[in-house]
Coordinates of C-alpha atoms in Angstrom, one line a residue:
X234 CA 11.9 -7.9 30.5
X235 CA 10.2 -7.0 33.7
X236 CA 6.7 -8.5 35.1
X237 CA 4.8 -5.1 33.9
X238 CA 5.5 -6.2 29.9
X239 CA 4.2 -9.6 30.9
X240 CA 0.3 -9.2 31.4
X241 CA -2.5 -11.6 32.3
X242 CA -5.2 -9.2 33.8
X243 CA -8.5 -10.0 32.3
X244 CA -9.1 -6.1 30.9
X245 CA -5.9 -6.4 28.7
X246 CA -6.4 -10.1 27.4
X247 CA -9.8 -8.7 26.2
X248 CA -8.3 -6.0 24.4
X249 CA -5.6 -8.3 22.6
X250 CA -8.4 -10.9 22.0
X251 CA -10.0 -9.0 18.8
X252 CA -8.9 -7.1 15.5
X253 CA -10.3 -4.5 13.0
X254 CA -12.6 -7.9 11.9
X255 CA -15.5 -9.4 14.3
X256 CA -13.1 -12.4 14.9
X257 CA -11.9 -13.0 18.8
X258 CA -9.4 -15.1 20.5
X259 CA -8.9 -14.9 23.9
X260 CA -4.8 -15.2 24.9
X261 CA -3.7 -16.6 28.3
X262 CA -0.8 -13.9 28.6
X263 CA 0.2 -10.5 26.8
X264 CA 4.7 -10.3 26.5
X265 CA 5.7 -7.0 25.3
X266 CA 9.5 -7.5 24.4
X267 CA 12.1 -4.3 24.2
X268 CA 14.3 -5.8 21.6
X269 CA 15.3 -9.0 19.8
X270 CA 17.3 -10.8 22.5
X271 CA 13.7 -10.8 24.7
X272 CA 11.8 -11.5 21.5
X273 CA 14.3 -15.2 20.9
X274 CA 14.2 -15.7 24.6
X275 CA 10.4 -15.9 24.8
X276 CA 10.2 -17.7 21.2
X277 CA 12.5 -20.6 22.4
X278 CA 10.8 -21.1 25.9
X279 CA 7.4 -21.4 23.9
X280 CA 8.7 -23.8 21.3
X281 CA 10.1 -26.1 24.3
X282 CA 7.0 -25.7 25.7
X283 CA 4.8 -25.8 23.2
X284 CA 3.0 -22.8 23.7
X285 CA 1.2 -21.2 21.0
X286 CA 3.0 -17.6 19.8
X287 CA 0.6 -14.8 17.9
X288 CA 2.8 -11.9 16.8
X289 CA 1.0 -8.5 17.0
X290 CA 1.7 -4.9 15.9
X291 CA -1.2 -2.2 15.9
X292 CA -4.1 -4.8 15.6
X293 CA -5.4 -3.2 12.6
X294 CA -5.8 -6.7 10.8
X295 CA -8.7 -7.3 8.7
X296 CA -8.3 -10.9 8.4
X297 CA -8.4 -12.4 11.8
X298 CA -4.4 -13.0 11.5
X299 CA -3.5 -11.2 14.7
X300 CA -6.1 -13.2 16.9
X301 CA -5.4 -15.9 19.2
X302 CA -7.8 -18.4 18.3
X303 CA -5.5 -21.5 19.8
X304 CA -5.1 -19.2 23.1
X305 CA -1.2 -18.7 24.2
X306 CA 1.2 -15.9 24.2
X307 CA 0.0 -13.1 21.5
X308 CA 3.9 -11.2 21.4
X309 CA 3.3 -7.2 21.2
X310 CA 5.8 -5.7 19.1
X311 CA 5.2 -2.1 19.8
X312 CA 7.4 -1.4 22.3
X313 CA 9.8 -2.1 19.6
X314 CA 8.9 1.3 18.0
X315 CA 12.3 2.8 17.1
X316 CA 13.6 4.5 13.3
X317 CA 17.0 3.6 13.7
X318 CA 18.4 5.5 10.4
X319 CA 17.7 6.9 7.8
X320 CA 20.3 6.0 5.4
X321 CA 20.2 9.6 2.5
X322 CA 23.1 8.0 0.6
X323 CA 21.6 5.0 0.1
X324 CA 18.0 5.6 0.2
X325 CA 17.4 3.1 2.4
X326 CA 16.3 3.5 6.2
X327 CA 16.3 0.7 9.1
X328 CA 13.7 0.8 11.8
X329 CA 12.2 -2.0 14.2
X330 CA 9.0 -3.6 14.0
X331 CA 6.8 -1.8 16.4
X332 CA 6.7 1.9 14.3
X333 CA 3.5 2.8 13.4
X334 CA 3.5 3.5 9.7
X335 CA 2.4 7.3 9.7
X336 CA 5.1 8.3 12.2
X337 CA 7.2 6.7 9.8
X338 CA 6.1 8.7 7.0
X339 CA 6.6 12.0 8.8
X340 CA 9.8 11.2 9.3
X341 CA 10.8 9.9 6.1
X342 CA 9.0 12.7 4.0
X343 CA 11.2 15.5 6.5
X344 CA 13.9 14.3 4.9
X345 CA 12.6 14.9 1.2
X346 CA 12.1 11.6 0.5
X347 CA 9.0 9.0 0.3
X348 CA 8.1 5.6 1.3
X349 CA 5.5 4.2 -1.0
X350 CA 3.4 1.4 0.4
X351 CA 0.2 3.2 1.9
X352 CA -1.9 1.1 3.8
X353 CA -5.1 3.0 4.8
X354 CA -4.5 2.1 8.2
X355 CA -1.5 4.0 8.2
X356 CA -2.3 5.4 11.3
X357 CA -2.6 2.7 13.5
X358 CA -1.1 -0.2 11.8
X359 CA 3.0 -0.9 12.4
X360 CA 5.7 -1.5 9.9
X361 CA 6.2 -4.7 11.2
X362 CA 2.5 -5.6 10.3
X363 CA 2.9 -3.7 7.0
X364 CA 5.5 -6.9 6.3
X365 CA 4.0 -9.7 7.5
X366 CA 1.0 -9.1 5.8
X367 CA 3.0 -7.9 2.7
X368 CA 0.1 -4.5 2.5
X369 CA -0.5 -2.7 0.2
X370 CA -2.3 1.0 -0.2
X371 CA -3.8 3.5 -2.7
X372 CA -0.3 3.8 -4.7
X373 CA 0.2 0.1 -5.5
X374 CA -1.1 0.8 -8.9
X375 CA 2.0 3.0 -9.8
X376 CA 4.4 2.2 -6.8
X377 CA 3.9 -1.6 -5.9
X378 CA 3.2 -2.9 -2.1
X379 CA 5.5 -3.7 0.9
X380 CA 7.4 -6.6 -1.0
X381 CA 8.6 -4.1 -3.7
X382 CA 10.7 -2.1 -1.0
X383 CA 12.0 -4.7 1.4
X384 CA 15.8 -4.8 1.2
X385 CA 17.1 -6.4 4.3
X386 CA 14.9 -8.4 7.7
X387 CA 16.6 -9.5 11.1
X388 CA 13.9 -12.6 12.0
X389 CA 13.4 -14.7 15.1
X390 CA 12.8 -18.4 13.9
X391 CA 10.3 -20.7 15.4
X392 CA 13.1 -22.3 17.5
X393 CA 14.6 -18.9 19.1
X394 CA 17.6 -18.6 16.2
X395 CA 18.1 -14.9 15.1
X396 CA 18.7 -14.5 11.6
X397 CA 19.8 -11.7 9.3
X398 CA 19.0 -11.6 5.9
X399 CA 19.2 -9.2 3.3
X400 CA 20.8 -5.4 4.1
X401 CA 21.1 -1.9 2.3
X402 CA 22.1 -3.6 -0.8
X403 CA 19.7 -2.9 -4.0
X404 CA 20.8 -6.3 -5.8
X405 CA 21.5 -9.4 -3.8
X406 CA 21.3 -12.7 -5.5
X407 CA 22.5 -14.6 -2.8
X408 CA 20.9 -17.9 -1.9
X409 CA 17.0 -18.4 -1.7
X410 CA 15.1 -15.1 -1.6
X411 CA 14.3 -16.0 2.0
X412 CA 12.7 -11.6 2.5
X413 CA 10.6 -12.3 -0.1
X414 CA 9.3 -15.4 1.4
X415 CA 9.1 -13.8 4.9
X416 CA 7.4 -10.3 3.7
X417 CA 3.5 -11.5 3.6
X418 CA 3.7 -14.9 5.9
X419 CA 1.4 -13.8 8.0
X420 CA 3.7 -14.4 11.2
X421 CA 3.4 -18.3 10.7
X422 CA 7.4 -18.6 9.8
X423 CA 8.9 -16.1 12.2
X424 CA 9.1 -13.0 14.0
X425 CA 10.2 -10.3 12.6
X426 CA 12.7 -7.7 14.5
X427 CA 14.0 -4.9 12.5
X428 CA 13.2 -3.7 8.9
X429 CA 15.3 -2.3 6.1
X430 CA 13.5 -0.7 2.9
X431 CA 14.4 1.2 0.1
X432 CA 12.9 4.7 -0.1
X433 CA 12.8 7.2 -3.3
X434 CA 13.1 11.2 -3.9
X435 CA 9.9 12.7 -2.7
X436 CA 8.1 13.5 -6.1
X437 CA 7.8 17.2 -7.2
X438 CA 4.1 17.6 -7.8
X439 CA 0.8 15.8 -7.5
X440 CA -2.2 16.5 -8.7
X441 CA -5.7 15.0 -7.6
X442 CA -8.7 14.6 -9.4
X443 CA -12.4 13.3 -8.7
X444 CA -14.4 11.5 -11.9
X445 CA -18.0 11.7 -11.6
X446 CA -20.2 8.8 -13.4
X447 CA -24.0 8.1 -14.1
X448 CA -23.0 4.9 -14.8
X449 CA -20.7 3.0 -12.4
X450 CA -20.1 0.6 -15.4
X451 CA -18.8 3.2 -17.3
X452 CA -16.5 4.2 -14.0
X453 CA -15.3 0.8 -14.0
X454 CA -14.6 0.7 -17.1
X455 CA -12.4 3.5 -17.7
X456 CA -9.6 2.2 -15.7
X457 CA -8.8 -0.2 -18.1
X458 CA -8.8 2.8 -20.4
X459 CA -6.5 4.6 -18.5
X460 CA -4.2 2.0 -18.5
X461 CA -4.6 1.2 -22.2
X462 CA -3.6 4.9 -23.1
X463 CA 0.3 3.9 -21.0
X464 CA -0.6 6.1 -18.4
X465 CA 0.2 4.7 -15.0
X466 CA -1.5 7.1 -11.9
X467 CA -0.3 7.1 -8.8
X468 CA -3.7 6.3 -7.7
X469 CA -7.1 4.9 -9.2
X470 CA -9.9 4.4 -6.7
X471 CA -13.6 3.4 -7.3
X472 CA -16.3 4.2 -5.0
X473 CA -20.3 3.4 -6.0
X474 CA -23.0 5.6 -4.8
X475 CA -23.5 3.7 -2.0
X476 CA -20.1 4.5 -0.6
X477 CA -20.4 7.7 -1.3
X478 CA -23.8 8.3 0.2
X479 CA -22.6 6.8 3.4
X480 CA -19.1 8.7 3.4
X481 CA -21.2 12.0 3.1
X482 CA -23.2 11.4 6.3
X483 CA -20.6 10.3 8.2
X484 CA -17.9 13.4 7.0
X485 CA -19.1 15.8 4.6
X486 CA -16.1 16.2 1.9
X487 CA -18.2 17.1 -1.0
X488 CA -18.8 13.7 -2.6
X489 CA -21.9 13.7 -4.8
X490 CA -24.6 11.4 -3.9
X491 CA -26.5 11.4 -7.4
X492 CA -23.5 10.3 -9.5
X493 CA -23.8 6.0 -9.7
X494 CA -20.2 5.9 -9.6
X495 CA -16.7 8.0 -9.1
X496 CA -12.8 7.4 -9.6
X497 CA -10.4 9.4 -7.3
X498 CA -7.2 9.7 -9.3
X499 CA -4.3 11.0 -8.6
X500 CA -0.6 11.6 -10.3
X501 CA 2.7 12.3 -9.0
X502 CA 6.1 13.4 -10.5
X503 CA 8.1 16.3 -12.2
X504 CA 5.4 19.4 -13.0
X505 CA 5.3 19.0 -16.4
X506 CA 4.7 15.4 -16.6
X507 CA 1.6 16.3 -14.0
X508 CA 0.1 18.4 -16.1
X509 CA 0.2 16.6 -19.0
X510 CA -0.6 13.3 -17.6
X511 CA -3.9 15.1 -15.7
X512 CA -5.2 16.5 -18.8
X513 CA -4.7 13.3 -20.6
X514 CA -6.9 11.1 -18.1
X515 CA -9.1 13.9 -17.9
X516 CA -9.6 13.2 -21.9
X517 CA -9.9 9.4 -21.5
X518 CA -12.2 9.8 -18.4
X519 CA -14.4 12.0 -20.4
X520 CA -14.3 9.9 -23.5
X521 CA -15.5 6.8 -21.8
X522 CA -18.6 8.8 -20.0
X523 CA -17.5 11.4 -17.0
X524 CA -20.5 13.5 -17.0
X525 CA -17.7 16.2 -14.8
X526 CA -14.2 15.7 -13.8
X527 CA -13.1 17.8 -10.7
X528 CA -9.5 18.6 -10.1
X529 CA -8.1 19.8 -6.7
X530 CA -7.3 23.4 -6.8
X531 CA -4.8 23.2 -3.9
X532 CA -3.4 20.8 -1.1
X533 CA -6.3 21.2 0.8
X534 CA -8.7 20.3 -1.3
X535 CA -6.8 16.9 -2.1
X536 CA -6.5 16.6 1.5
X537 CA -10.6 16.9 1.9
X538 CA -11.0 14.4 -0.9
X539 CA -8.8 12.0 0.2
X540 CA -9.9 12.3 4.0
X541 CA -13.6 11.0 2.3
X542 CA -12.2 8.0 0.8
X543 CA -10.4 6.8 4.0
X544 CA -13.4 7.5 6.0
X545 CA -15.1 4.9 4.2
X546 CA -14.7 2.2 7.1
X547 CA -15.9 4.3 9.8
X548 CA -18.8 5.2 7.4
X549 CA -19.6 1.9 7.0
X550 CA -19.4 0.9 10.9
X551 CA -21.3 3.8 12.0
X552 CA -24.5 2.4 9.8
X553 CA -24.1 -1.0 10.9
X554 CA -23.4 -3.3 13.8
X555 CA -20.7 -5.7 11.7
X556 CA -18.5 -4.9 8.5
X557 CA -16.7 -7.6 7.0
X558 CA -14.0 -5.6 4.4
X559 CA -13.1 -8.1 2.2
X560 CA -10.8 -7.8 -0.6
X561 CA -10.6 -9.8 -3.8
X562 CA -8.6 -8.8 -6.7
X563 CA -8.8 -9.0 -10.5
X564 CA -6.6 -8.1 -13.4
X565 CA -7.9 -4.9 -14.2
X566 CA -9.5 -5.5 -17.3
X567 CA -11.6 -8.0 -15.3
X568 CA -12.8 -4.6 -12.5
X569 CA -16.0 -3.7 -14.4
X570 CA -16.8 -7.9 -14.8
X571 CA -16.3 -8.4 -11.0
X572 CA -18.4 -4.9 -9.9
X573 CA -21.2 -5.9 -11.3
X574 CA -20.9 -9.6 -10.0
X575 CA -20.6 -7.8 -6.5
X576 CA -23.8 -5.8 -7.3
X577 CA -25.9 -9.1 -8.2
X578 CA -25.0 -11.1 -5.1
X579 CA -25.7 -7.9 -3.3
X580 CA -29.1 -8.0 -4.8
X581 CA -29.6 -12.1 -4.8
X582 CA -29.2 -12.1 -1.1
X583 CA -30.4 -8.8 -0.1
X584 CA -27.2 -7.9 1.4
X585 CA -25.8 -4.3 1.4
X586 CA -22.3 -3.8 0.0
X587 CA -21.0 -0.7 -0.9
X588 CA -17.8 -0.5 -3.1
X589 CA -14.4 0.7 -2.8
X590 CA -11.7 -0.4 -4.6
X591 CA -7.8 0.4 -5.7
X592 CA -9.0 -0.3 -8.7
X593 CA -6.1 0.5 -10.8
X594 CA -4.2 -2.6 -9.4
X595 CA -7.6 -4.4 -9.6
X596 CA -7.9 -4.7 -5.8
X597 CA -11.7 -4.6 -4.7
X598 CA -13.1 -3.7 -1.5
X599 CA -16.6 -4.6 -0.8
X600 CA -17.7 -3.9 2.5
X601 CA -20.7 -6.2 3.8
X602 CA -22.5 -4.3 6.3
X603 CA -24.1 -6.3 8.4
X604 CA -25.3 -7.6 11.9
X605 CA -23.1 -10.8 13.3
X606 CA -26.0 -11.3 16.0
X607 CA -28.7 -12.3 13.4
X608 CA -27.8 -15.6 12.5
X609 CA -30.3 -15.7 9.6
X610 CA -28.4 -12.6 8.3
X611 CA -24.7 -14.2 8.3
X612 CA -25.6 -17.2 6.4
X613 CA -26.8 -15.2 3.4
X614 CA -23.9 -12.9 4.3
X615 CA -21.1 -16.2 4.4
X616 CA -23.2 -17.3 1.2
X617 CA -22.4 -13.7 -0.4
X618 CA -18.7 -14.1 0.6
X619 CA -18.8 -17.8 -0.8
X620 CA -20.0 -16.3 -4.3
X621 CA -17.7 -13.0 -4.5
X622 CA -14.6 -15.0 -3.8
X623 CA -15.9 -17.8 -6.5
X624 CA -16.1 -14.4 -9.1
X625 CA -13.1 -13.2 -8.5
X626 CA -11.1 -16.7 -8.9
X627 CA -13.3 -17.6 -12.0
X628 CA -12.3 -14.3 -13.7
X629 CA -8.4 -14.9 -13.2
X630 CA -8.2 -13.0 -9.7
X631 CA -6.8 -13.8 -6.1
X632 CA -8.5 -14.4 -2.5
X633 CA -6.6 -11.2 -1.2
X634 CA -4.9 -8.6 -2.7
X635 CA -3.7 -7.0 0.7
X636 CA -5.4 -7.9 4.2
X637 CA -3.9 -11.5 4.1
X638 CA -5.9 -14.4 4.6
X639 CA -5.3 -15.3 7.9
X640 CA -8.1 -16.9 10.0
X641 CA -11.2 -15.6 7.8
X642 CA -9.8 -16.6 4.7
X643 CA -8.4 -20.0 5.4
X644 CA -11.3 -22.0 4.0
X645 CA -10.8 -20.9 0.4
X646 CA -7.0 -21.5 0.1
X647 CA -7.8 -24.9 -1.3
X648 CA -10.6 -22.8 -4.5
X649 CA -7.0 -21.1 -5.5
X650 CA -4.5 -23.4 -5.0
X651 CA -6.0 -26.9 -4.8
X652 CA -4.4 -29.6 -2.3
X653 CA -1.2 -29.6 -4.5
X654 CA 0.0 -26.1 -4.2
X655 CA -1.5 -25.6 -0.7
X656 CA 1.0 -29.0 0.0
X657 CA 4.2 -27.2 -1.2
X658 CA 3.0 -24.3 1.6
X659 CA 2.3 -26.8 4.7
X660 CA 5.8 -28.1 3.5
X661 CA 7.7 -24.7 4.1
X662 CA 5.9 -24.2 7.3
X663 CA 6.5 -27.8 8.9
X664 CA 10.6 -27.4 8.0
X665 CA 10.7 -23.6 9.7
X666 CA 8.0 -24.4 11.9
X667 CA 8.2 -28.2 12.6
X668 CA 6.0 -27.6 16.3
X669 CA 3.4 -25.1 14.6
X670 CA 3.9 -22.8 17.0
X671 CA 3.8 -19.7 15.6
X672 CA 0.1 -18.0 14.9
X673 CA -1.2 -21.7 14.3
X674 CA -4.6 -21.9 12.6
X675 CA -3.4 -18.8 10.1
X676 CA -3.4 -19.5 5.8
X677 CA -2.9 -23.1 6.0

């Protein structure tokens, strides 16, 4: 592949050695492969040698699963950055690992059509990350996440085999559903080369809308009642006053800092059904406490709104020296029990943590804002983290809804799934991945 994809200079290990999360890993080399053949070459010399392999796309991970915390090669997909179709017939299209996902998006929604899965770090993350860590976005409430639109993977096993499973076909029963099992490993079963989803028609209209609460109970609450009145948005995202505060100093949008709590809705589909699905959530969002419902007049002012809510990170990183996004999820009749769990440990360990959520799919984000250098701070911050993840399992909810669990996670595998079930997993990765080569220290 040529010595210039195969780096060891100290500047470029340091960039590979972090994430979007404060956890580092220094690598001993950086390969950059071109296509699959390179990809199997460098997989088999590594499990001969038993060299640790980290797969990486954009390095927009929020869970420490891209680092290289056992050193090794970390394997940079994104020279493999190619759409190679897309299939109009059969709404499918087939692309390689390395294509960042808003390129991606462009291209698909040129051709009339849409891709669902909207990871907030569209921009930067790659499709090939998008699968491994199965993410999710804004739309799973109505659309799903990355599992929900994976028809067909071309893998590189642990041992340097190539394999093919799945294609353009909408049903295929055949044999274990081995791109379901892949589709959210984490890159700790194998590598994966080139990508074929199912896409849909580009809907007709959308229409965005911005509920304003006094009470961010009351916010909380009403997604439930959404959801209870059979109406399924496209979106449903909570932010509390914190978030909102913060958002507005970081990029004015026109998020009021007075209300406790707001939902940023949003509906797709044929005109009519927009309209009447708006002015129905507009009645329940009143009826459970809205003191104003705002709805974007045009394109550009859904643009604005929505240009607030994924500024929230930055926000949050500009105010503070360390931001550990987390991401526990709840059944959604569960989202007003878990906020205010959040807000208590905020206040029992006088740590702050502003809220954002995809609430409609009951997928929280509180973001701990905090300084990793004060190590008087990170304990009551790890003791914070301790307590949300505790809520969220004792009210029938998950470690992760979409970041993965990678390295931060790991610890609490054994709160959700005990010894037995975590068994069954070590299992499936010691008869794919017998020499634990590939991201060791990840999930297990």
């Amino acid at each position: 592949m040529g010595k210039e994809h195969v780096r060891t200079d100290k500047e470029d290990l340091i960039i590979f050695s972090y994430d979007a999360t404060s956890t580092t890993g220094m690598p001993d080399v950086i390969v950059a492969p071109a296509n699959a053949e390179e990809v199997a070459a460098v997989i088999k010399l590594a499990n001969e040698k038993l060299i640790p392999v980290v797969p990486r796309g954009g390095g927009s991970n929020l869970s420490g699963g891209s680092i290289a915390t056992s050193g090794g090669i970390v394997l940079s997909m994104m020279r493999m950055n190619k759409i190679l179709e897309i299939d109009e017939e059969n709404l499918t299209a087939t692309l390689q690992p390395g294509v960042i996902t808003a390129d991606f998006n462009a291209a698909v929604d040129a051709c009339g059509l849409m891709y669902p899965p909207d990871p907030q770090s569209a921009s930067m993350s790659s499709m090939g990350g998008n699968v491994a860590e199965n993410a999710g976005g804004p739309r799973g409430v109505k659309y799903g996440v990355t599992k929900d639109y994976i028809l067909g993977l071309k893998v590189v096993m642990p041992n340097g085999d190539m394999v093919k499973v799945g294609g353009k076909m909408v049903k295929n029963v055949s044999g274990y559903d081995l791109i379901r099992l892949f589709t959210g490993s984490e890159g700790t079963l194998c590598v994966i080369t080139e990508i074929t989803v199912r896409l849909i028609p580009k809907p007709e209209a959308k229409k965005t809308m911005l509920a304003l609460f006094n009470s961010l109970d009351d916010a909380a609450n009403t997604v439930a009642g959404i959801i209870k009145k059979r109406i399924i948005p496209t979106t449903m995202e909570l932010m509390n006053q914190d978030a909102m505060t913060l958002i507005e100093e970081f990029k004015p949008v026109g998020f009021p800092t007075d209300a406790e709590g707001a939902l940023l809705i949003e509906v797709d589909g044929a005109v009519a059904d927009v309209e009447r699905q708006a002015d129905n959530i507009i009645e329940v969002c009143t009826a459970c406490g809205a003191s104003e419902v705002k709805v974007a007049r045009n394109a550009e002012e859904s643009a604005k709104l929505w240009m607030g809510r994924k500024a929230g990170f930055g926000a949050f990183t500009a105010k503070a020296f360390t931001v550990l996004a987390e991401d526990a999820t709840v059944p959604r009749s569960k989202v007003p029990d878990i906020v205010r769990r959040i807000q208590e440990i905020s206040k029992k360990y006088n740590v702050r943590i502003p809220i954002l959520g995809h609430t409609g799919d009951g997928n929280m984000h509180p973001n701990i804002m905090c300084d990793s250098r004060d190590p008087e701070e990170m304990k009551r911050v790890d003791a914070a983290i301790d307590e949300i993840f505790r809520a969220a399992l004792d009210l029938g909810g998950t470690l992760s809804g979409e970041h993965g669990i990678g390295h931060s996670k790991q610890k609490y595998m054994k709160w959700e799934f005990g010894e037995e079930g975590l068994n069954v997993m070590r299992s499936i990765k010691k008869a794919l991945d017998p020499n634990n080569i590939l991201n060791p220290g990840k999930m297990l």
